[in-house]
Coordinates of N, CA and C in Angstrom, one line a residue:
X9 N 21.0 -2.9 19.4 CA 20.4 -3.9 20.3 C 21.4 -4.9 20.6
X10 N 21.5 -5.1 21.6 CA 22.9 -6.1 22.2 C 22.7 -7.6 21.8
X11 N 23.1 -8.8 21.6 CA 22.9 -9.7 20.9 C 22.1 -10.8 22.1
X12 N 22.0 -10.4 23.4 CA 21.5 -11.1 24.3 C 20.2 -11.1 24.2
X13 N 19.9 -10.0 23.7 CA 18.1 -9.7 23.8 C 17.7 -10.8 22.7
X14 N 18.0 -11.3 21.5 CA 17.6 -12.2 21.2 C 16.2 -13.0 21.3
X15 N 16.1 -13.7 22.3 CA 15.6 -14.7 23.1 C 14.5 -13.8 23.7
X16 N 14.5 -12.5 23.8 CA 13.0 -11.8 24.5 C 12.3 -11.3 23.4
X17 N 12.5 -11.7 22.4 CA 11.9 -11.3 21.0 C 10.2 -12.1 20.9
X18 N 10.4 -13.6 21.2 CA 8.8 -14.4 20.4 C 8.2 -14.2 21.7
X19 N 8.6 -14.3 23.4 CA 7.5 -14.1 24.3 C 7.0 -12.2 24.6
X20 N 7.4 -11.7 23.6 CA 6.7 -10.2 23.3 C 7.6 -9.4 24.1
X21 N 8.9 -9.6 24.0 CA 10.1 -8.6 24.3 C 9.7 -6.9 23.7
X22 N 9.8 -7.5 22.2 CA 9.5 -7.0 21.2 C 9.2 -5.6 21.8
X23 N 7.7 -6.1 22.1 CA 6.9 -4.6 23.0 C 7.8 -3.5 23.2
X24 N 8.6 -3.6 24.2 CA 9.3 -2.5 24.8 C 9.9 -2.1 23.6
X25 N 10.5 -2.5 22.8 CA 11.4 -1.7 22.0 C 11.1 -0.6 21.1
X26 N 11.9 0.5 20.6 CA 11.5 1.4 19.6 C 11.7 1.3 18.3
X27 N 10.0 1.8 17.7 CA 10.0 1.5 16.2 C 10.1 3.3 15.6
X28 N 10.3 3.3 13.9 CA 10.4 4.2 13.5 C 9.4 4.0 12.2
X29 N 9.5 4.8 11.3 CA 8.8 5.1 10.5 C 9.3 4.1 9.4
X30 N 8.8 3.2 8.8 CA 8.7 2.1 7.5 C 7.9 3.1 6.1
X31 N 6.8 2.3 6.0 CA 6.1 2.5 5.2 C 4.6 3.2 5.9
X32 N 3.5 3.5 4.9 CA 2.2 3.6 6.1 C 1.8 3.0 6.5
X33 N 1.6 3.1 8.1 CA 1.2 2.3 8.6 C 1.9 0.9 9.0
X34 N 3.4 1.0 8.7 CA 4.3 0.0 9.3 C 5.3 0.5 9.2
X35 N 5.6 -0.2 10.9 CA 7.4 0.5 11.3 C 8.1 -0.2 11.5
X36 N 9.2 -0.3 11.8 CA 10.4 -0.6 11.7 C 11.4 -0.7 12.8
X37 N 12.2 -1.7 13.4 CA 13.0 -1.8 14.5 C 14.2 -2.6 14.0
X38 N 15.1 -1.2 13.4 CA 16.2 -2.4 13.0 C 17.0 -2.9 13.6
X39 N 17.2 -4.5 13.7 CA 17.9 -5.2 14.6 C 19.7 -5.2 14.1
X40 N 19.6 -5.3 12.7 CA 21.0 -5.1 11.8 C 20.7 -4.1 11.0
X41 N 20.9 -3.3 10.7 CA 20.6 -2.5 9.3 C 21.9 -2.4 7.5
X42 N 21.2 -2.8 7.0 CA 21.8 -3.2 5.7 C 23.6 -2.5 5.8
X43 N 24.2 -3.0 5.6 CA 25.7 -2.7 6.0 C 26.6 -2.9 4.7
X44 N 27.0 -2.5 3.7 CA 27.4 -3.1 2.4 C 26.8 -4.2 2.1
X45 N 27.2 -5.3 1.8 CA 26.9 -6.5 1.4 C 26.2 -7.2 2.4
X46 N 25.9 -6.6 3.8 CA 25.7 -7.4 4.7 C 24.0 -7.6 4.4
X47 N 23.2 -8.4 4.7 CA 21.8 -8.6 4.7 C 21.2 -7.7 6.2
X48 N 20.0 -7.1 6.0 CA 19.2 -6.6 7.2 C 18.8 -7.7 7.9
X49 N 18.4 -6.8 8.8 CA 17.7 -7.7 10.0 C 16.9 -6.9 10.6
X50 N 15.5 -6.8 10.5 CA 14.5 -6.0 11.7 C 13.4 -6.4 12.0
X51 N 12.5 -5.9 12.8 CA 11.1 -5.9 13.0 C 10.4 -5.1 12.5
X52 N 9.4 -5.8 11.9 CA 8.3 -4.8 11.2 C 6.8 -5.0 12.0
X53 N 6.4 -4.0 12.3 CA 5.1 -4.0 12.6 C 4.2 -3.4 12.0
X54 N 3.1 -4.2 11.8 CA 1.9 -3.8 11.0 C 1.0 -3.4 11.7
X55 N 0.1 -1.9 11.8 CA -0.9 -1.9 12.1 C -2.2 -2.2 11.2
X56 N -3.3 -2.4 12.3 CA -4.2 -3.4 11.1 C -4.7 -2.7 9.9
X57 N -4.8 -3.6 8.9 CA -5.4 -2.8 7.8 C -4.1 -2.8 6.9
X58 N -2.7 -2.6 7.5 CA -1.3 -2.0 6.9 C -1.4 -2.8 5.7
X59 N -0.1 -2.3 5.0 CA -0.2 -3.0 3.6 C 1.8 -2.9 3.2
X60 N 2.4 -3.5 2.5 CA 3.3 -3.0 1.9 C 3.4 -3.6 0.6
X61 N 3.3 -2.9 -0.7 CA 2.8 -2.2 -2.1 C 3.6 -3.9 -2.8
X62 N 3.3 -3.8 -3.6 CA 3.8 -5.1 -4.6 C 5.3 -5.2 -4.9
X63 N 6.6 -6.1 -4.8 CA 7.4 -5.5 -4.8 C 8.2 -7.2 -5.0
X64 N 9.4 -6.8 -5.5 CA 10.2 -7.9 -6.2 C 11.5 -8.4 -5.0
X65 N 11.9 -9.8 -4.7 CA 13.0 -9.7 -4.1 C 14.1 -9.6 -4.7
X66 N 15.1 -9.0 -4.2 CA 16.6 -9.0 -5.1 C 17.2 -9.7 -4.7
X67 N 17.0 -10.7 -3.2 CA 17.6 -11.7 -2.6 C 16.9 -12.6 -1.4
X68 N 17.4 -13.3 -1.4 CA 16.8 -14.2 -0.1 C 16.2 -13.2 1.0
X69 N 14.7 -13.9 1.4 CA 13.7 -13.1 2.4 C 13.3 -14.0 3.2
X70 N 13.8 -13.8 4.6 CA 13.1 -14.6 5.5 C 12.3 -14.5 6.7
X71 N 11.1 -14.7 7.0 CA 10.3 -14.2 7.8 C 9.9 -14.9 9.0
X72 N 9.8 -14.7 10.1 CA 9.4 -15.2 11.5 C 8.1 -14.4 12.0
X73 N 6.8 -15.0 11.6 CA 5.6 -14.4 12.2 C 5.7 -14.0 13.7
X74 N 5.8 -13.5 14.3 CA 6.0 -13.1 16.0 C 4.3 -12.9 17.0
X75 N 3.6 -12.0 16.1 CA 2.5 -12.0 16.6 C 1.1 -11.4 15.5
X76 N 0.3 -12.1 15.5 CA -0.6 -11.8 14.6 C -0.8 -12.4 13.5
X77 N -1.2 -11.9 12.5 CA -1.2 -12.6 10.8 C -0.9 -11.8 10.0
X78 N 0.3 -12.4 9.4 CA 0.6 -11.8 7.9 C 0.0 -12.5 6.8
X79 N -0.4 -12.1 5.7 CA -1.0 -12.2 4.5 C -0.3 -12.0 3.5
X80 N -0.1 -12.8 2.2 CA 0.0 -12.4 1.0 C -0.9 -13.2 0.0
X81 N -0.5 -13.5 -1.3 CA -1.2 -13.6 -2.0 C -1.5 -15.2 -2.4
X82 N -0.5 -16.0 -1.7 CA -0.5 -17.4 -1.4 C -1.1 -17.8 0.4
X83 N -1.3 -17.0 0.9 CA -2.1 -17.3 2.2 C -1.7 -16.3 3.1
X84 N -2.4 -17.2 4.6 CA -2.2 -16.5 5.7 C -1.5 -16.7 6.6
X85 N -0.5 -16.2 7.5 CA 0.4 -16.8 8.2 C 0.0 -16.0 9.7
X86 N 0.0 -17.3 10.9 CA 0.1 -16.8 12.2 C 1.3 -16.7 12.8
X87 N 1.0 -16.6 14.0 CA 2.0 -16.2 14.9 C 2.8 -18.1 15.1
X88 N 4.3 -17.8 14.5 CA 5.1 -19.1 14.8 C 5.3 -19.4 13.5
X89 N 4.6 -19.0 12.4 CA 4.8 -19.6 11.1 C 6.2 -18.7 10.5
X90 N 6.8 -19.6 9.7 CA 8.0 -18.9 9.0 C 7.8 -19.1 7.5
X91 N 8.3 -18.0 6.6 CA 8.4 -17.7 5.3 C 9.6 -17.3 4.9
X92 N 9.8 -18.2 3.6 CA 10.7 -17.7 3.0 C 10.4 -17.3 1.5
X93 N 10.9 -16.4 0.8 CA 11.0 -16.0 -0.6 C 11.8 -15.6 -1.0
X94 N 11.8 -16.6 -2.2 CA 13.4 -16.9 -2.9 C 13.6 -15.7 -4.0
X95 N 15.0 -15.5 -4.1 CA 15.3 -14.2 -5.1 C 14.6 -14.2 -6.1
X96 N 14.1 -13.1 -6.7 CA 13.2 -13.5 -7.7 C 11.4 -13.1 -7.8
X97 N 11.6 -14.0 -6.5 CA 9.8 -13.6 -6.5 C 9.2 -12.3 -6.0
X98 N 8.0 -12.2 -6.2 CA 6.9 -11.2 -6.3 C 5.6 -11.5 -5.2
X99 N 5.6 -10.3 -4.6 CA 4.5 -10.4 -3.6 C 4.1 -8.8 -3.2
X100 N 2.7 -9.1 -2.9 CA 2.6 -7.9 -1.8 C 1.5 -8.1 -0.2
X101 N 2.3 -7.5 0.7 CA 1.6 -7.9 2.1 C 0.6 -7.3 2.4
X102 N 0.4 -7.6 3.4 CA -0.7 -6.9 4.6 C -1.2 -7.7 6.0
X103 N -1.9 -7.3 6.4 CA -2.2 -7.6 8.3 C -4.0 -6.9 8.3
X104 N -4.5 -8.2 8.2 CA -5.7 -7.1 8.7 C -6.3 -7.1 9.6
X105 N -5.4 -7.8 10.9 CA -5.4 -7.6 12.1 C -4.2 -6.8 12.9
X106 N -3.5 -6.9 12.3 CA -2.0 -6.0 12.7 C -1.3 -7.4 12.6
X107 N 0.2 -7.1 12.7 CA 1.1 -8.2 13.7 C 2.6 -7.7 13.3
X108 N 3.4 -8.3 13.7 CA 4.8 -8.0 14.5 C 5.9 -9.2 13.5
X109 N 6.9 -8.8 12.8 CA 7.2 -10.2 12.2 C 8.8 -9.4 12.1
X110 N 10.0 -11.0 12.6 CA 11.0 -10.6 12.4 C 11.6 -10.8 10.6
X111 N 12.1 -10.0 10.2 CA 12.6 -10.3 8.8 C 13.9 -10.1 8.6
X112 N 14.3 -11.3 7.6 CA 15.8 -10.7 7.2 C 15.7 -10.8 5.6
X113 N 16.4 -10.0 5.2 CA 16.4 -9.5 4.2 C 18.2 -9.5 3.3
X114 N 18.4 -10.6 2.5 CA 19.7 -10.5 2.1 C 20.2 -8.9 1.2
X115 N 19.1 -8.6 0.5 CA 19.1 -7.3 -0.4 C 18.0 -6.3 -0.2
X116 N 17.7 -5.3 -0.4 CA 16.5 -4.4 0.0 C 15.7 -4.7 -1.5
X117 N 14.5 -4.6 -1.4 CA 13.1 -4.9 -2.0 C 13.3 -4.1 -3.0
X118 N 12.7 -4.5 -4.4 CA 12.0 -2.9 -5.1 C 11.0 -2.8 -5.6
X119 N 10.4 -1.8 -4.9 CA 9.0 -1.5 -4.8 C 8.9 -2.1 -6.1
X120 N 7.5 -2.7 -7.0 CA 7.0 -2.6 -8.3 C 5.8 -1.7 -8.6
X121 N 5.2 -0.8 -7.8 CA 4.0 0.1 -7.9 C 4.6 1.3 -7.9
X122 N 5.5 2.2 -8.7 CA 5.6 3.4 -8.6 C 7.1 3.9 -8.0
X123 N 7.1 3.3 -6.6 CA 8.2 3.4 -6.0 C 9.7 2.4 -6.2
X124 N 11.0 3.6 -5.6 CA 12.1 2.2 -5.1 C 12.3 1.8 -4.0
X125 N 12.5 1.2 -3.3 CA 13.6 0.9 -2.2 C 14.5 0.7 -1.8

């Protein structure tokens, strides 16, 4: 994705673009994809109901609500709200409306229910 598009991301650029398979029921549009040491960068979309499983950060996680509400276990976040979660902590999401959130991710997650990441 070229670095201009940027800016067509919060008035629902987003739309057009292609997602792939995440987790169930949420996908994925990676803007950077994890590079050595480099941190990710993508979109994740939740369809409603979605969920993604309990899971530990290994580094800095920062979130840009885009459209809809994200959920965890300390509240609910709308469209414009930003999150961060510091290395270390524990959460697990969901949408039970759906919604669209950009994230960056300094290290990939690991799952704590079963799975890794």
């Amino acid at each position: 994705m070229p670095e201009t598009t940027r800016e067509l991301l919060s008035p629902g650029g987003w739309k057009a673009l292609e997602f792939g398979p995440f987790r169930d029921a949420v996908t994925i549009h990676w803007i950077r994809p994890f590079e050595g040491d480099q941190p990710g960068v993508a979109l994740l979309r939740y369809e409603p109901g979605a969920s993604v499983p309990r899971h530990r950060h290994e580094g800095l996680e920062t979130i840009l609500v885009l459209d809809g509400v994200q959920s965890d276990e300390t509240g609910d976040y709308s469209s414009g709200s930003y999150i961060v979660n510091a290395p270390g902590s524990e959460h697990s999401v969901w949408s039970d409306t759906g919604c669209v959130v950009l994230i960056q991710w300094d290290r990939p997650v690991k799952i704590l229910e079963g799975e890794i990441a």
